[in-house]
CSV table of C-alpha atoms and ligand atoms in Angstrom, one decimal:
chain,number,residue,atom,x,y,z
A,40,MET,CA,-13.5,-9.0,2.2
A,41,ILE,CA,-14.5,-6.6,-0.5
A,42,ILE,CA,-14.2,-2.9,0.5
A,43,THR,CA,-15.3,0.0,-1.7
A,44,THR,CA,-14.4,3.6,-1.0
A,45,GLY,CA,-16.8,6.0,-2.4
A,46,GLY,CA,-19.3,8.9,-1.9
A,47,ILE,CA,-20.8,11.7,-3.9
A,48,LYS,CA,-17.9,14.2,-3.6
A,49,GLY,CA,-14.5,14.5,-5.2
A,50,GLY,CA,-11.4,15.3,-3.0
A,51,SER,CA,-12.8,13.7,0.2
A,52,GLY,CA,-10.0,11.2,0.3
A,53,LYS,CA,-11.4,8.1,-1.3
A,54,THR,CA,-8.3,7.2,-3.3
A,55,THR,CA,-6.1,8.1,-0.3
A,56,ILE,CA,-7.9,5.7,1.9
A,57,ALA,CA,-8.2,3.0,-0.7
A,58,THR,CA,-4.5,3.0,-1.6
A,59,ASN,CA,-3.4,3.2,2.0
A,60,LEU,CA,-5.6,0.3,3.1
A,61,THR,CA,-4.4,-1.6,0.0
A,62,ILE,CA,-0.8,-1.1,1.0
A,63,MET,CA,-1.3,-1.8,4.7
A,64,LEU,CA,-3.1,-5.2,4.0
A,65,ALA,CA,-0.4,-6.1,1.4
A,66,ASN,CA,2.4,-5.4,3.9
A,67,LYS,CA,0.6,-7.6,6.3
A,68,GLY,CA,1.1,-10.4,3.9
A,69,PHE,CA,-2.4,-10.5,2.4
A,70,ASP,CA,-2.9,-11.0,-1.3
A,71,VAL,CA,-4.8,-7.7,-2.3
A,72,LEU,CA,-6.4,-6.6,-5.5
A,73,LEU,CA,-6.8,-2.8,-6.0
A,74,VAL,CA,-9.6,-2.1,-8.5
A,75,ASP,CA,-9.6,1.5,-10.0
A,76,ALA,CA,-13.3,2.1,-10.8
A,77,ASP,CA,-13.0,5.8,-11.2
A,78,ASP,CA,-12.7,7.3,-14.7
A,79,GLN,CA,-10.2,9.7,-13.3
A,80,GLU,CA,-7.9,6.8,-12.8
A,81,THR,CA,-6.1,8.4,-9.8
A,82,SER,CA,-5.2,5.1,-8.2
A,83,THR,CA,-4.0,3.7,-11.4
A,84,ASP,CA,-1.7,6.7,-11.7
A,85,PHE,CA,-0.6,6.2,-8.1
A,86,THR,CA,0.2,2.6,-8.9
A,87,ALA,CA,2.2,3.5,-11.9
A,88,TRP,CA,4.2,5.9,-9.9
A,89,ARG,CA,4.6,3.2,-7.2
A,90,GLU,CA,5.9,0.8,-9.9
A,91,GLU,CA,8.8,3.2,-10.4
A,92,SER,CA,9.5,4.1,-6.8
A,93,THR,CA,9.4,0.4,-5.6
A,94,GLU,CA,11.2,-0.9,-8.8
A,95,GLY,CA,8.2,-3.0,-9.6
A,96,ASN,CA,7.6,-4.3,-6.1
A,97,ILE,CA,4.2,-2.7,-5.5
A,98,GLY,CA,3.0,-5.4,-3.3
A,99,TYR,CA,-0.4,-5.8,-4.8
A,100,THR,CA,-2.3,-6.4,-8.0
A,101,ALA,CA,-4.0,-3.4,-9.7
A,102,VAL,CA,-6.6,-3.4,-12.3
A,103,LYS,CA,-8.8,-0.8,-14.0
A,104,ILE,CA,-12.4,-1.7,-14.4
A,105,THR,CA,-15.5,0.5,-14.9
A,106,GLY,CA,-19.3,0.3,-15.4
A,107,ASP,CA,-21.2,-2.9,-14.8
A,108,ALA,CA,-18.1,-5.0,-15.5
A,109,VAL,CA,-16.9,-4.0,-11.9
A,110,ARG,CA,-19.6,-6.5,-10.5
A,111,THR,CA,-19.0,-9.3,-13.0
A,112,GLN,CA,-15.1,-9.1,-12.9
A,113,VAL,CA,-14.9,-8.7,-9.2
A,114,LEU,CA,-17.2,-11.7,-8.7
A,115,LYS,CA,-14.8,-13.7,-11.0
A,116,LEU,CA,-11.7,-12.5,-9.1
A,117,VAL,CA,-13.0,-12.7,-5.5
A,118,SER,CA,-11.8,-16.2,-4.9
A,119,LYS,CA,-8.3,-15.4,-6.1
A,120,TYR,CA,-7.6,-12.7,-3.5
A,121,ASP,CA,-7.7,-12.3,0.2
A,122,HIS,CA,-9.0,-8.8,0.0
A,123,ILE,CA,-10.3,-6.6,-2.9
A,124,ILE,CA,-10.3,-2.8,-2.5
A,125,ILE,CA,-12.4,-0.9,-5.0
A,126,ASP,CA,-11.8,2.9,-5.5
A,127,THR,CA,-14.7,4.7,-7.0
A,128,GLY,CA,-15.2,8.2,-8.2
A,129,GLY,CA,-17.2,11.0,-6.4
A,130,ARG,CA,-20.5,10.5,-8.3
A,131,ASP,CA,-23.4,8.2,-8.3
A,132,THR,CA,-22.2,6.1,-11.3
A,133,SER,CA,-23.0,2.6,-12.6
A,134,SER,CA,-19.3,1.8,-11.5
A,135,GLN,CA,-20.0,2.8,-7.9
A,136,ARG,CA,-23.3,1.0,-7.8
A,137,ALA,CA,-21.8,-2.2,-9.3
A,138,ALA,CA,-19.0,-2.0,-6.7
A,139,LEU,CA,-21.4,-1.7,-3.9
A,140,SER,CA,-23.6,-4.6,-5.1
A,141,VAL,CA,-20.6,-6.9,-4.5
A,142,SER,CA,-19.0,-5.3,-1.5
A,143,ASP,CA,-19.0,-6.3,2.2
A,144,VAL,CA,-18.0,-2.7,3.3
A,145,TYR,CA,-18.6,0.7,2.0
A,146,LEU,CA,-16.3,3.4,3.2
A,147,VAL,CA,-17.3,7.0,2.8
A,148,PRO,CA,-14.9,9.8,3.8
A,149,PHE,CA,-16.2,13.2,4.6
A,150,THR,CA,-14.1,16.3,5.1
A,151,PRO,CA,-15.6,18.5,7.9
A,152,ARG,CA,-16.8,21.2,5.4
A,153,SER,CA,-20.5,22.0,4.8
A,154,PHE,CA,-20.3,21.3,1.0
A,155,ASP,CA,-19.0,17.8,1.7
A,156,ILE,CA,-21.5,17.1,4.5
A,157,TRP,CA,-24.3,18.3,2.4
A,158,THR,CA,-23.8,15.3,0.2
A,159,LEU,CA,-24.7,12.8,3.1
A,160,ARG,CA,-28.4,12.7,2.1
A,161,LYS,CA,-27.5,11.6,-1.5
A,162,VAL,CA,-25.1,8.9,-0.2
A,163,GLU,CA,-27.9,7.7,2.1
A,164,ILE,CA,-30.3,7.4,-0.7
A,165,LEU,CA,-27.7,5.5,-2.7
A,166,VAL,CA,-27.0,3.1,0.2
A,167,SER,CA,-30.7,2.6,0.9
A,168,GLU,CA,-31.2,1.5,-2.6
A,169,ILE,CA,-28.2,-0.8,-2.7
A,170,MET,CA,-29.3,-2.4,0.6
A,171,ILE,CA,-32.5,-3.6,-0.9
A,172,VAL,CA,-30.4,-6.0,-3.0
A,173,SER,CA,-27.4,-6.2,-0.8
A,174,PRO,CA,-28.6,-6.3,2.9
A,175,LYS,CA,-25.2,-7.6,4.2
A,176,LEU,CA,-23.4,-4.4,3.1
A,177,LYS,CA,-21.9,-2.4,6.0
A,178,ALA,CA,-21.7,1.2,5.2
A,179,TYR,CA,-19.4,3.4,7.3
A,180,ILE,CA,-18.7,7.2,7.4
A,181,PHE,CA,-15.9,9.0,9.0
A,182,LEU,CA,-14.0,12.3,9.0
A,183,ASN,CA,-11.0,12.7,6.8
A,184,ARG,CA,-8.8,15.8,6.8
A,185,ALA,CA,-10.2,16.6,10.2
A,186,ASP,CA,-8.9,19.9,11.7
A,187,SER,CA,-6.5,19.9,14.5
A,188,ARG,CA,-8.6,22.3,16.4
A,189,GLY,CA,-11.9,24.1,16.2
A,190,ALA,CA,-15.5,23.1,16.5
A,191,ASP,CA,-16.0,22.1,12.8
A,192,ASN,CA,-15.0,18.4,13.6
A,193,GLU,CA,-17.7,18.1,16.2
A,194,ASP,CA,-20.4,19.9,14.1
A,195,ALA,CA,-19.7,17.6,11.2
A,196,ALA,CA,-19.6,14.5,13.4
A,197,GLU,CA,-23.0,15.5,15.0
A,198,LEU,CA,-24.5,15.6,11.4
A,199,LEU,CA,-22.8,12.3,10.4
A,200,LYS,CA,-24.0,10.5,13.4
A,201,GLN,CA,-27.6,11.1,12.5
A,202,SER,CA,-27.3,9.1,9.4
A,203,GLU,CA,-29.8,6.3,9.2
A,204,TYR,CA,-28.1,3.9,6.8
A,205,LEU,CA,-24.4,4.6,7.5
A,206,SER,CA,-22.6,4.0,10.7
A,207,TYR,CA,-20.4,6.8,11.9
A,208,LEU,CA,-16.9,5.7,12.9
A,209,ASP,CA,-15.5,7.9,15.6
A,210,SER,CA,-12.1,7.4,14.2
A,211,PRO,CA,-11.1,10.7,12.4
A,212,ILE,CA,-8.0,11.1,10.1
A,213,GLY,CA,-6.4,14.4,10.5
A,214,ASN,CA,-5.4,16.7,7.8
A,215,ARG,CA,-1.7,15.9,7.6
A,216,LYS,CA,0.9,16.7,5.1
A,217,VAL,CA,2.3,13.1,5.1
A,218,PHE,CA,-0.7,12.0,3.0
A,219,SER,CA,0.4,14.1,0.0
A,220,ASN,CA,4.1,13.5,0.7
A,221,ALA,CA,3.6,9.7,0.7
A,222,ALA,CA,1.5,9.7,-2.4
A,223,ALA,CA,4.0,11.9,-4.2
A,224,SER,CA,6.6,9.1,-3.5
A,225,GLY,CA,4.3,6.3,-4.5
A,226,LEU,CA,4.2,5.1,-1.0
A,227,GLY,CA,1.7,4.5,1.8
A,228,VAL,CA,1.7,6.6,4.9
A,229,THR,CA,2.9,3.6,6.8
A,230,GLU,CA,5.9,3.3,4.5
A,231,VAL,CA,7.1,6.8,4.0
A,232,LYS,CA,10.0,8.4,5.9
A,233,PRO,CA,10.1,10.5,8.1
A,234,VAL,CA,7.5,8.4,10.0
A,235,ASP,CA,4.3,10.3,11.1
A,236,GLU,CA,3.2,8.2,14.1
A,237,LYS,CA,-0.1,10.2,14.6
A,238,ALA,CA,-1.2,9.5,11.0
A,239,ILE,CA,-0.3,5.9,11.1
A,240,ASN,CA,-2.1,5.4,14.4
A,241,GLU,CA,-5.2,7.1,13.1
A,242,LEU,CA,-5.2,4.9,9.9
A,243,VAL,CA,-4.5,1.7,12.0
A,244,LEU,CA,-7.4,2.6,14.4
A,245,LEU,CA,-9.8,3.2,11.5
A,246,PHE,CA,-8.8,0.1,9.6
A,247,GLU,CA,-9.0,-2.0,12.8
A,248,LYS,CA,-12.6,-0.8,13.2
A,249,ILE,CA,-13.5,-1.8,9.8
A,250,THR,CA,-11.7,-5.0,9.2
A,251,ASN,CA,-11.1,-6.3,12.7
A,252,ILE,CA,-7.5,-7.6,11.6
B,149,LIG,N1,-6.0,13.1,5.6
B,149,LIG,C1,-5.5,13.8,4.8
B,149,LIG,N2,-4.5,14.8,5.0
B,149,LIG,C2,-4.1,15.6,4.1
B,149,LIG,N3,-4.3,15.6,2.8
B,149,LIG,C3,-5.2,14.6,2.4
B,149,LIG,C4,-5.8,13.7,3.3
B,149,LIG,N4,-6.6,12.8,2.7
B,149,LIG,C5,-6.5,13.1,1.3
B,149,LIG,N5,-5.7,14.2,1.2
B,149,LIG,C6,-5.3,15.0,0.0
B,149,LIG,O1,-6.5,15.4,-0.7
B,149,LIG,C7,-6.5,15.3,-2.0
B,149,LIG,C8,-7.7,14.5,-2.5
B,149,LIG,O2,-7.5,13.2,-2.0
B,149,LIG,P1,-8.0,11.9,-2.9
B,149,LIG,O3,-7.8,10.8,-2.0
B,149,LIG,O4,-7.5,12.0,-4.2
B,149,LIG,O5,-9.6,12.3,-2.9
B,149,LIG,P2,-10.7,11.6,-3.8
B,149,LIG,O6,-10.2,10.2,-4.3
B,149,LIG,O7,-11.9,11.4,-2.8
B,149,LIG,O8,-11.0,12.5,-4.9
B,149,LIG,C9,-5.1,14.7,-2.3
B,149,LIG,O9,-4.2,15.7,-2.6
B,149,LIG,C10,-4.7,13.9,-1.1
B,149,LIG,O10,-3.3,13.9,-0.9
B,150,LIG,MG1,-10.2,9.4,-6.1
């Protein structure tokens, strides 16, 4: 399965979701390739940090590819891995379009904030254009960094549910300290101590909905 995290907004959690999904699949025994297709190279930096904290046992293969090469290289590599996760930047770039043209799943996190939600229309246009050439693409949206209380989650969810081209997954990921703590240690949320069961449960639920594994 080829899964791309993306969107038209920085800081929504694309890299967080991509790296955690990669690690969860790798820890299940799958051979996973993490493609960093973002010029900001955050997942590459994370992996370099993980190399140190795991003494080289990162558990997956990481490469950095941008532009149209994302499509050609991923097509060459697809038979060599069980799963490929592509982390893209928060803009409509040739890298993100190339990634989507070869993906089975497009995963777009949204924080429950107006500035984020306002980018939905642009994401929909992007998806509608990609679907012309890639009708098999499944595009999903979900809330990341959801508030523990307040009406913002529901308001945001209502808007996301109206999307024509992307399916809303009612499986929000809460705004939890463990995400930055884990990243700072080069670990996935499922690996870091102390264990945050709520965060793990939310991730497992979301990924089950996407991958059915
Ligand atoms: N669910 C979450 N709870 C708390 N912090 C989060 C969560 N998801 C992401 N973050 C934090 O938000 C920041 C941006 O996340 P990142 O994954 O780098 O976003 P993007 O790749 O979309 O730019 C990081 O500091 C990350 O640790
Ligand atoms: Mg990122």
